[in-house]
Tab-separated table of C-alpha atoms in Angstrom:
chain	number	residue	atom	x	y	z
J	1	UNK	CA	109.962	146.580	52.884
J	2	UNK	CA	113.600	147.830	54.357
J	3	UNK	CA	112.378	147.327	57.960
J	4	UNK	CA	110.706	143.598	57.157
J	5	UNK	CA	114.018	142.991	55.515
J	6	UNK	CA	115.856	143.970	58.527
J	7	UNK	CA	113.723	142.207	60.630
J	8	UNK	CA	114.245	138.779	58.899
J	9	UNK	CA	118.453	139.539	59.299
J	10	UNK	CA	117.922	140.046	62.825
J	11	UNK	CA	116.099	136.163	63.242
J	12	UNK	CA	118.446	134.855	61.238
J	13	UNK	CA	120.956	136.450	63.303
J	14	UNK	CA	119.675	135.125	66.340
J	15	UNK	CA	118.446	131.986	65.586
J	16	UNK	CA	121.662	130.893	64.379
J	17	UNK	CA	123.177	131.980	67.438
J	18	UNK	CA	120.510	130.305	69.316
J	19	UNK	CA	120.875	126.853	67.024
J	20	UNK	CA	124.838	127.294	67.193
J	21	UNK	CA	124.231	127.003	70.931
J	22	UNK	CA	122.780	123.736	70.835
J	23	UNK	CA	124.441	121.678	68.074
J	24	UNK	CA	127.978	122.562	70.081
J	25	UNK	CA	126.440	120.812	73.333
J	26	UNK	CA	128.159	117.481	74.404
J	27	UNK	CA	126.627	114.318	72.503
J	28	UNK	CA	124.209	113.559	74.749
J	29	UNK	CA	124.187	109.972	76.851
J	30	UNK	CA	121.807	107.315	76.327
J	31	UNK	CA	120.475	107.778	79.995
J	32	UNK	CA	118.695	109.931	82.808
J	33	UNK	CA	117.843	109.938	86.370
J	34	UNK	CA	114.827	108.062	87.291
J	35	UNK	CA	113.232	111.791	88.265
J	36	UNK	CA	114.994	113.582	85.365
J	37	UNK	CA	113.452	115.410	82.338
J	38	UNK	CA	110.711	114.135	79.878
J	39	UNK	CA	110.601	110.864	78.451
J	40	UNK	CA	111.862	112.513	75.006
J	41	UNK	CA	114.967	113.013	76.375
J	42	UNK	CA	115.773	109.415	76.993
J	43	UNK	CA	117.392	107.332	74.148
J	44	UNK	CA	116.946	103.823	73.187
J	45	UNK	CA	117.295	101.060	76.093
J	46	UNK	CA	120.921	99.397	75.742
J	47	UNK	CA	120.583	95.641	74.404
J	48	UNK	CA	123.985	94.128	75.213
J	49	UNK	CA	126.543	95.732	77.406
J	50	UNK	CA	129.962	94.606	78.807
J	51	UNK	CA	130.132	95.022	82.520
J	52	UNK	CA	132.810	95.210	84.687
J	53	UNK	CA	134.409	91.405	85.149
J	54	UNK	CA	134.105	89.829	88.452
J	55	UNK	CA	135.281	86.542	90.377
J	56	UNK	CA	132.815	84.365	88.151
J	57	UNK	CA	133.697	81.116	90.337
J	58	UNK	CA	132.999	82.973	93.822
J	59	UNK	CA	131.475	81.326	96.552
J	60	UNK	CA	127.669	81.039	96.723
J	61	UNK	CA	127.188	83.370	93.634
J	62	UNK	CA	123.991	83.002	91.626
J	63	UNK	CA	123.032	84.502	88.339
J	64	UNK	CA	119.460	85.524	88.586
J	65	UNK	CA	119.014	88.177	85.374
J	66	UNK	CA	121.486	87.607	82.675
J	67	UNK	CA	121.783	90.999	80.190
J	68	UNK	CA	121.506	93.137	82.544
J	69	UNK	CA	123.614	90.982	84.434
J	70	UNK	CA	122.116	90.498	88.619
J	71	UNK	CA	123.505	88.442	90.656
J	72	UNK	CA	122.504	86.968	94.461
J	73	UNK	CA	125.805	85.792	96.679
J	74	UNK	CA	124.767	83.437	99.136
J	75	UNK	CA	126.392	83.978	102.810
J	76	UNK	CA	128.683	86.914	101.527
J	77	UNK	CA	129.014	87.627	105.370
J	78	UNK	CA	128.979	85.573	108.504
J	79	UNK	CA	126.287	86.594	111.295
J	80	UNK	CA	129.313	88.511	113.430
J	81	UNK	CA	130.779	90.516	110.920
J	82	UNK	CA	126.686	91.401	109.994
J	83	UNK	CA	126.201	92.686	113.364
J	84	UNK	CA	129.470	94.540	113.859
J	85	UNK	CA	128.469	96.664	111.000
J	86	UNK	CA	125.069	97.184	112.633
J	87	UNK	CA	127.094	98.120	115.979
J	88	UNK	CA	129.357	100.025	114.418
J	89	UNK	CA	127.283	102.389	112.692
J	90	UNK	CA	124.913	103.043	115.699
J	91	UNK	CA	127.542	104.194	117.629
J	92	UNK	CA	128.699	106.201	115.286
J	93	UNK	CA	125.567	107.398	114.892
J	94	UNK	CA	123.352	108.086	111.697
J	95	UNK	CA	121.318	110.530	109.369
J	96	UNK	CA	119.049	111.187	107.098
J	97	UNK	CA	120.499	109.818	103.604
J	98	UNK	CA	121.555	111.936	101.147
J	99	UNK	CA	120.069	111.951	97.521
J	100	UNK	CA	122.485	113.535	94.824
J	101	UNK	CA	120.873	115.148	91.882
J	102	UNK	CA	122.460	112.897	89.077
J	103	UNK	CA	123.006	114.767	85.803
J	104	UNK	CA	121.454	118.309	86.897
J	105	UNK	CA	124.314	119.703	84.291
J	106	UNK	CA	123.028	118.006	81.176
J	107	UNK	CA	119.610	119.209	82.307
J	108	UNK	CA	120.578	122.691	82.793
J	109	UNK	CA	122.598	122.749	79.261
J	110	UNK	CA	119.396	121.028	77.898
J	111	UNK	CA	116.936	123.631	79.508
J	112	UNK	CA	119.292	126.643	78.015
J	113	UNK	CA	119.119	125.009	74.481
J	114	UNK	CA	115.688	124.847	74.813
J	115	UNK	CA	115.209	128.089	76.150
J	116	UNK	CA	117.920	129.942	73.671
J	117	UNK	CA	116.233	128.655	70.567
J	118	UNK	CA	113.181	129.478	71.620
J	119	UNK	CA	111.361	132.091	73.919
J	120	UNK	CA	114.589	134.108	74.369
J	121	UNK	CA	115.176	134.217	70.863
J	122	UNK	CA	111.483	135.541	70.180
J	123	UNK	CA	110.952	137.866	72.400
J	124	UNK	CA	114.151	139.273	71.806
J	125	UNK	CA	113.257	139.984	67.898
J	126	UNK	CA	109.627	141.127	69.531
J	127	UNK	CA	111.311	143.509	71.985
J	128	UNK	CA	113.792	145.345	68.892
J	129	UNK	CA	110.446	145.359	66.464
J	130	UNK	CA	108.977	146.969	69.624
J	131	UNK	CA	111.673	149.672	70.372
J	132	UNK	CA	111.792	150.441	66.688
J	133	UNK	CA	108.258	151.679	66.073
J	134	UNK	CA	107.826	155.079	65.035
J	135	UNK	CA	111.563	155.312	64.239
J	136	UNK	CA	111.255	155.595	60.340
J	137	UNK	CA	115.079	155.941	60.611
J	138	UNK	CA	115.620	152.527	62.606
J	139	UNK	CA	118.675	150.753	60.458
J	140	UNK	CA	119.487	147.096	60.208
J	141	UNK	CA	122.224	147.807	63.054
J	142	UNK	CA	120.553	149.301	64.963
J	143	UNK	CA	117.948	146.592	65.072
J	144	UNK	CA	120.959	143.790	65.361
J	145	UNK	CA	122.196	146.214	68.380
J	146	UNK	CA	118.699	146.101	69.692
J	147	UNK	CA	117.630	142.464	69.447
J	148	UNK	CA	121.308	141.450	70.656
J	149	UNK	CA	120.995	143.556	73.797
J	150	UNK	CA	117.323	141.823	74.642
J	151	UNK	CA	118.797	138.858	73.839
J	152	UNK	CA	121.467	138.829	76.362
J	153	UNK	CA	119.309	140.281	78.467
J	154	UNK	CA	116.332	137.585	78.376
J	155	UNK	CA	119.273	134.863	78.243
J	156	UNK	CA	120.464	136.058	81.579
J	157	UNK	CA	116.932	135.848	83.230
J	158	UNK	CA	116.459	132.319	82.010
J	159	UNK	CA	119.581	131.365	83.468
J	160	UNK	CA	118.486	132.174	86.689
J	161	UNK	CA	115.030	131.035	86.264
J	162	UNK	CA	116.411	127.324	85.357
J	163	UNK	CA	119.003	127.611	88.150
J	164	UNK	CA	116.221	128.179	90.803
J	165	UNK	CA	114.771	125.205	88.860
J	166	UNK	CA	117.397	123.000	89.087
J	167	UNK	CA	117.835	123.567	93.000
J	168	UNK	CA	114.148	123.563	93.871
J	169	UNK	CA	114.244	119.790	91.989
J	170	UNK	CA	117.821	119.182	94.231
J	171	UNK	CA	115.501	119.898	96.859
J	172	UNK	CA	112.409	117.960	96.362
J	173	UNK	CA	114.263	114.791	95.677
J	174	UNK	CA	115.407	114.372	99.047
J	175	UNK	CA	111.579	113.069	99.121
J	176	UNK	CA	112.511	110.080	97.650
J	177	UNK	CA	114.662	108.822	100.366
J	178	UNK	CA	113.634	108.324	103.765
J	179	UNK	CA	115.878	106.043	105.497
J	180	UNK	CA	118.799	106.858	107.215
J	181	UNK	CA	122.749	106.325	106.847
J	182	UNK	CA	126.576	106.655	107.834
J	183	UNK	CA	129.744	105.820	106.428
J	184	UNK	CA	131.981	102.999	108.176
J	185	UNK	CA	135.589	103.889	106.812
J	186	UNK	CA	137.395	102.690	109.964
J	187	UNK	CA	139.204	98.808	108.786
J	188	UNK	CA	140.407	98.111	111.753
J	189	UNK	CA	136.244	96.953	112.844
J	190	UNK	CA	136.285	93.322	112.103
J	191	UNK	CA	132.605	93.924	109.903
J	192	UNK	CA	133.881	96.541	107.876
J	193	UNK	CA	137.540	94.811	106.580
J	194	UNK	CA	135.765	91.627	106.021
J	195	UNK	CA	132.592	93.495	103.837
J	196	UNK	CA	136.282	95.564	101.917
J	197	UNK	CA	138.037	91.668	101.619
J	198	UNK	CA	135.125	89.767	100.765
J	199	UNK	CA	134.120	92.455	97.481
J	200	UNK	CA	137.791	92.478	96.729
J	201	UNK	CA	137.675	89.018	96.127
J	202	UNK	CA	134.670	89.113	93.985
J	203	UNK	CA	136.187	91.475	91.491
J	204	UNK	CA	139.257	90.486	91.327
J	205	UNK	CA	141.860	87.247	92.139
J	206	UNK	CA	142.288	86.267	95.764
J	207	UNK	CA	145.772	87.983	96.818
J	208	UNK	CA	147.006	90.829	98.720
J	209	UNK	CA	148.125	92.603	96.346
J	210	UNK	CA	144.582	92.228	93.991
J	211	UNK	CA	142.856	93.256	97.587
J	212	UNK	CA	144.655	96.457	98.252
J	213	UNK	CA	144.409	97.817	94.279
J	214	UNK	CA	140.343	96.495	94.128
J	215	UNK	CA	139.834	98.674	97.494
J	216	UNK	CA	140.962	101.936	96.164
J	217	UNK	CA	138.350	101.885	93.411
J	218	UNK	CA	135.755	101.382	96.070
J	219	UNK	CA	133.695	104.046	98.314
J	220	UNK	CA	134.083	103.615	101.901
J	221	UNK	CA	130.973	101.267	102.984
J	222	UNK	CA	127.812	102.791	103.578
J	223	UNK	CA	125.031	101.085	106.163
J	224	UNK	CA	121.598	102.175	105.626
J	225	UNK	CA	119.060	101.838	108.380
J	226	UNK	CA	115.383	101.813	107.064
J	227	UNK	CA	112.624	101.536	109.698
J	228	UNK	CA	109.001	100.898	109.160
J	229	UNK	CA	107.539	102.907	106.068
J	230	UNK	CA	110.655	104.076	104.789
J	231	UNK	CA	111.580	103.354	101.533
J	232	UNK	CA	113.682	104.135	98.790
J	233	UNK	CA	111.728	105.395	95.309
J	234	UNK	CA	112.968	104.110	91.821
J	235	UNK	CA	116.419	105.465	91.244
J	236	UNK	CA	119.496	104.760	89.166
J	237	UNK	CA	123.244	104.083	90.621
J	238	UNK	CA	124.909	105.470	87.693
J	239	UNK	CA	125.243	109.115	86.474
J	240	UNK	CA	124.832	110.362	82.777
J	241	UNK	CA	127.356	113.130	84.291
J	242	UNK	CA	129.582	111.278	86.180
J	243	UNK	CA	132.680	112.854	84.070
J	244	UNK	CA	131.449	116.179	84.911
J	245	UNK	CA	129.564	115.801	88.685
J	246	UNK	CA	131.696	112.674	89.908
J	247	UNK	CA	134.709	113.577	88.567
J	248	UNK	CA	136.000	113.888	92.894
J	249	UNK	CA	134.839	110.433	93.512
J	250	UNK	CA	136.206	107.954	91.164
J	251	UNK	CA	133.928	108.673	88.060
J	252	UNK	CA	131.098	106.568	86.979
J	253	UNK	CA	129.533	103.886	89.390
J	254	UNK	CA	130.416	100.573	87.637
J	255	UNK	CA	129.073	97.949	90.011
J	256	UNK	CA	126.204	98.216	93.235
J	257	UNK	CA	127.350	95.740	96.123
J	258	UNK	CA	124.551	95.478	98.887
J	259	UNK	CA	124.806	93.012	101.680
J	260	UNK	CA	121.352	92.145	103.318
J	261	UNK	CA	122.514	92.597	107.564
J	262	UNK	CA	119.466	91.357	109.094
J	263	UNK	CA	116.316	88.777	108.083
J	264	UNK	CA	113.680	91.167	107.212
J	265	UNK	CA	110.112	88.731	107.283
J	266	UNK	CA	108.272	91.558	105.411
J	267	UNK	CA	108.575	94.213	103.326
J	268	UNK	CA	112.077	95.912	102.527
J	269	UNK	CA	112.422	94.313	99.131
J	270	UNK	CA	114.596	95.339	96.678
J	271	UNK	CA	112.438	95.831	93.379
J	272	UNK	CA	113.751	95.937	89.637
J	273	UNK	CA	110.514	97.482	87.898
J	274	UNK	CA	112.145	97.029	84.138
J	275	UNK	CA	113.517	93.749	84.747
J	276	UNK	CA	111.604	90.376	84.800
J	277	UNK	CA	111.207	88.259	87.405
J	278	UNK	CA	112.999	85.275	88.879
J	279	UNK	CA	110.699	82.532	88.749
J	280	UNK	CA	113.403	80.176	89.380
J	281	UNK	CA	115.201	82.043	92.539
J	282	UNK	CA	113.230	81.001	95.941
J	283	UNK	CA	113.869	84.785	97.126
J	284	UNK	CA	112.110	86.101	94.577
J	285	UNK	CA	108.726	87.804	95.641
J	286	UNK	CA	106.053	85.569	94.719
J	287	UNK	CA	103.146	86.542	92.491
J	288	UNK	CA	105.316	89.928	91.483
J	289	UNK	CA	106.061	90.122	87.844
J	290	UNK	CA	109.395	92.195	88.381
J	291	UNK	CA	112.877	90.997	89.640
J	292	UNK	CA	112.362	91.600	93.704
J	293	UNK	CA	114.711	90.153	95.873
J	294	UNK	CA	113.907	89.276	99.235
J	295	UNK	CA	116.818	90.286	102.125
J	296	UNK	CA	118.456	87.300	104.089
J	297	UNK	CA	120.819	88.505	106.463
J	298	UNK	CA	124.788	88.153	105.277
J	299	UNK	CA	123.877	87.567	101.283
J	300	UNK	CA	124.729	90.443	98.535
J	301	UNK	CA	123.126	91.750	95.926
J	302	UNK	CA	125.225	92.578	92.824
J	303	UNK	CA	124.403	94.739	89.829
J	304	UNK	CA	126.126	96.990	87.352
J	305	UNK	CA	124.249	100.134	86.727
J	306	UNK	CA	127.072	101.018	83.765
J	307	UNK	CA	129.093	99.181	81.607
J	308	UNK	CA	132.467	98.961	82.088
J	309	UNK	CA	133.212	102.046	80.249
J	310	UNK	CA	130.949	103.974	81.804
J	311	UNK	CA	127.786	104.106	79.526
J	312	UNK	CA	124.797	104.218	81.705
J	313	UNK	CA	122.761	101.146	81.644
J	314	UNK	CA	118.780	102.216	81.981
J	315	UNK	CA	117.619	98.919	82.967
J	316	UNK	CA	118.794	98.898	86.597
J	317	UNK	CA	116.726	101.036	87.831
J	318	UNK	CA	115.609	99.945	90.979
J	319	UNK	CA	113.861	100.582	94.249
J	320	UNK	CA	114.072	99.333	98.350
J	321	UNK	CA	110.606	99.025	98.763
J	322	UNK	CA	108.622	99.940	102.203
J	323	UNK	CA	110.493	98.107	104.939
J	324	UNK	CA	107.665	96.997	107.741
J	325	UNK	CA	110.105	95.255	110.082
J	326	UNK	CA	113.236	97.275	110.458
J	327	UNK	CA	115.880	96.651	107.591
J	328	UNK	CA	119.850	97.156	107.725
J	329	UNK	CA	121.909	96.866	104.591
J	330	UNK	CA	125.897	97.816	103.884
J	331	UNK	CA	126.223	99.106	100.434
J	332	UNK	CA	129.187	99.456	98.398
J	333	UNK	CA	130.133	101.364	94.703
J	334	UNK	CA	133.045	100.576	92.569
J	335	UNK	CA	133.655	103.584	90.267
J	336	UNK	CA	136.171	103.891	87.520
J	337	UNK	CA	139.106	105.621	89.167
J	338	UNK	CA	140.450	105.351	92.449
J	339	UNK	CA	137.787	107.138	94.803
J	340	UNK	CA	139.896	109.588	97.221
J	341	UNK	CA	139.123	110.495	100.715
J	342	UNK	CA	136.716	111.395	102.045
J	343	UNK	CA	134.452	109.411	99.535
J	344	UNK	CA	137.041	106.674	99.155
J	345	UNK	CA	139.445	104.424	101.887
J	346	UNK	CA	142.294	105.890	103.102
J	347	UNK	CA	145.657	104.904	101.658
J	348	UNK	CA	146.727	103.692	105.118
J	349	UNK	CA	143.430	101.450	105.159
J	350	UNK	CA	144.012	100.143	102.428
J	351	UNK	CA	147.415	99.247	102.835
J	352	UNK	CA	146.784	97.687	106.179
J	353	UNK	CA	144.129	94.770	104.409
């Protein structure tokens, strides 16, 4: 009767250890990557949301989803400035994009709260009732001492176990991306300070003063090259860790600005699979049921994959679908904070706008 006793103080023990663990996690966010953990994980879709304000009365804009907000700006960029961003990144040269693992610290915190609570606290209480048999002198200590050392033990192998985890997914997520990229951070390239003006101007007044403070919130222009077959899988913009993972780039992605650099005449759409579509927009892919835009070389493509304080908006997940002619687009994120080199401009670039 002692030993059952003592075995019931030692789960107790443990398994309010194990529960402390979890409850004193961060609350979590109402979002996850597109490739992130179960479905249980996600919370409730956001119904309203407050984006980040732009230039409502800019040229050529178009509302095509209201709430999530998605909008289509016609001739963003003139032809020239369209191909000098083309030019310029060949010559610099590109490379296979990047794919970040967004929010691979909530899901490592998650996996050890799992993991703590459960198997490690078990087989810990299993390994003491194990060590203790045929010791008819085994005291409540020594089983606490016992189940404590397993415990810390076991912990430490399933923190390694979830690490190799985590990087193995890092890894295989590259998958999902199969064009290729380069950064254009050089203003003095006619295609580059015109794509930095012209978003300026959409999110904020047209002065020099608005134009320099907009630019330091944004990440130096990307151009993405996608040739036939490549694609880009569903994905989100935003980060449910952006606090913790994008703290060195300006925080949370508030706003997606893509400019379209060439006519594409198939394929290369860009698809929003939980959004409806368009019926009204003429770019909109015919017969599809989603929002899927088609390119037209020099319009944008605006979206905001979190509201404007940051909280993760599920509903823009989105995908660039299998190009079959060759496809060129500049991209642009505006974060929270002012986005430092090397992600961000320069101070002198943006000075000289």
């Amino acid at each position: 009767m002692g030993r059952s006793v003592a075995y019931v103080a030692v789960a107790a023990l443990l398994f309010s250890r194990a529960d402390g663990f979890a409850i004193h996690q961060p609350t979590r966010r109402s979002w996850a990557p597109s490739a992130s953990l179960p479905s249980r994980l996600l919370a409730s879709t956001m119904t309203t949301t407050s984006r980040l304000p732009i230039n409502e009365s800019y040229p050529g804009l178009k509302r095509v989803h209201s709430n999530p907000d998605v909008f289509v700006i016609e001739r963003f960029l003139d032809d020239a400035s369209c191909d000098d961003l083309i030019a310029k990144a060949s010559e610099k040269g590109t490379s296979r994009s990047p794919v970040a693992y967004a929010g691979w610290t909530e899901d490592i915190k998650d996996l050890l709260g799992l993991a703590a609570s459960g198997p490690v606290s078990w087989f810990a209480i299993l390994g003491a009732w194990y060590e203790a048999q045929g010791d008819v002198d085994a005291s409540v200590l020594s089983l606490v001492i016992h189940a404590l050392r397993n415990y810390a033990v076991l912990f430490v192998v399933a923190l390694v176990v979830i690490a190799a985890f985590t990087k193995f997914r890092a890894d295989s997520l590259q998958n999902l991306r199969t064009s290729s990229s380069t950064t254009l951070d050089d203003l003095s390239a006619s295609g580059t300070r015109n794509f930095v003006l012209r978003a300026s101007e959409l999110f904020g007044p047209a002065s020099s003063s608005s134009e320099m403070e907009e630019a330091a919130f944004f990440e130096a222009p990307t151009v993405i090259q996608y040739e036939k077959d490549q694609a880009l899988a569903p994905h989100y913009d935003a980060n449910r860790s952006a606090d913790v993972e994008d703290a060195n780039r300006g925080g949370q992605t508030l706003s997606t600005l893509i400019v379209y650099l060439n006519d594409v005449r198939q394929g290369g759409t860009t698809r929003f699979g939980k959004l409806p579509a368009a019926t009204d927009f003429k770019r909109q892919v015919k017969g599809e049921p989603n929002l899927n835009i088609i390119p037209k070389k020099g319009d944008a493509l605006l979206f905001f994959p979190a509201d404007e304080n940051g909280a993760f908006d599920e509903r823009t997940e989105h995908e660039g679908c299998p190009a079959v002619d060759e496809k060129f687009i500049a991209r642009m994120w505006r974060h929270t904070d002012r986005v430092p080199p090397p992600f961000g401009l320069s101070d002198e670039s943006i000075k000289s706008l």
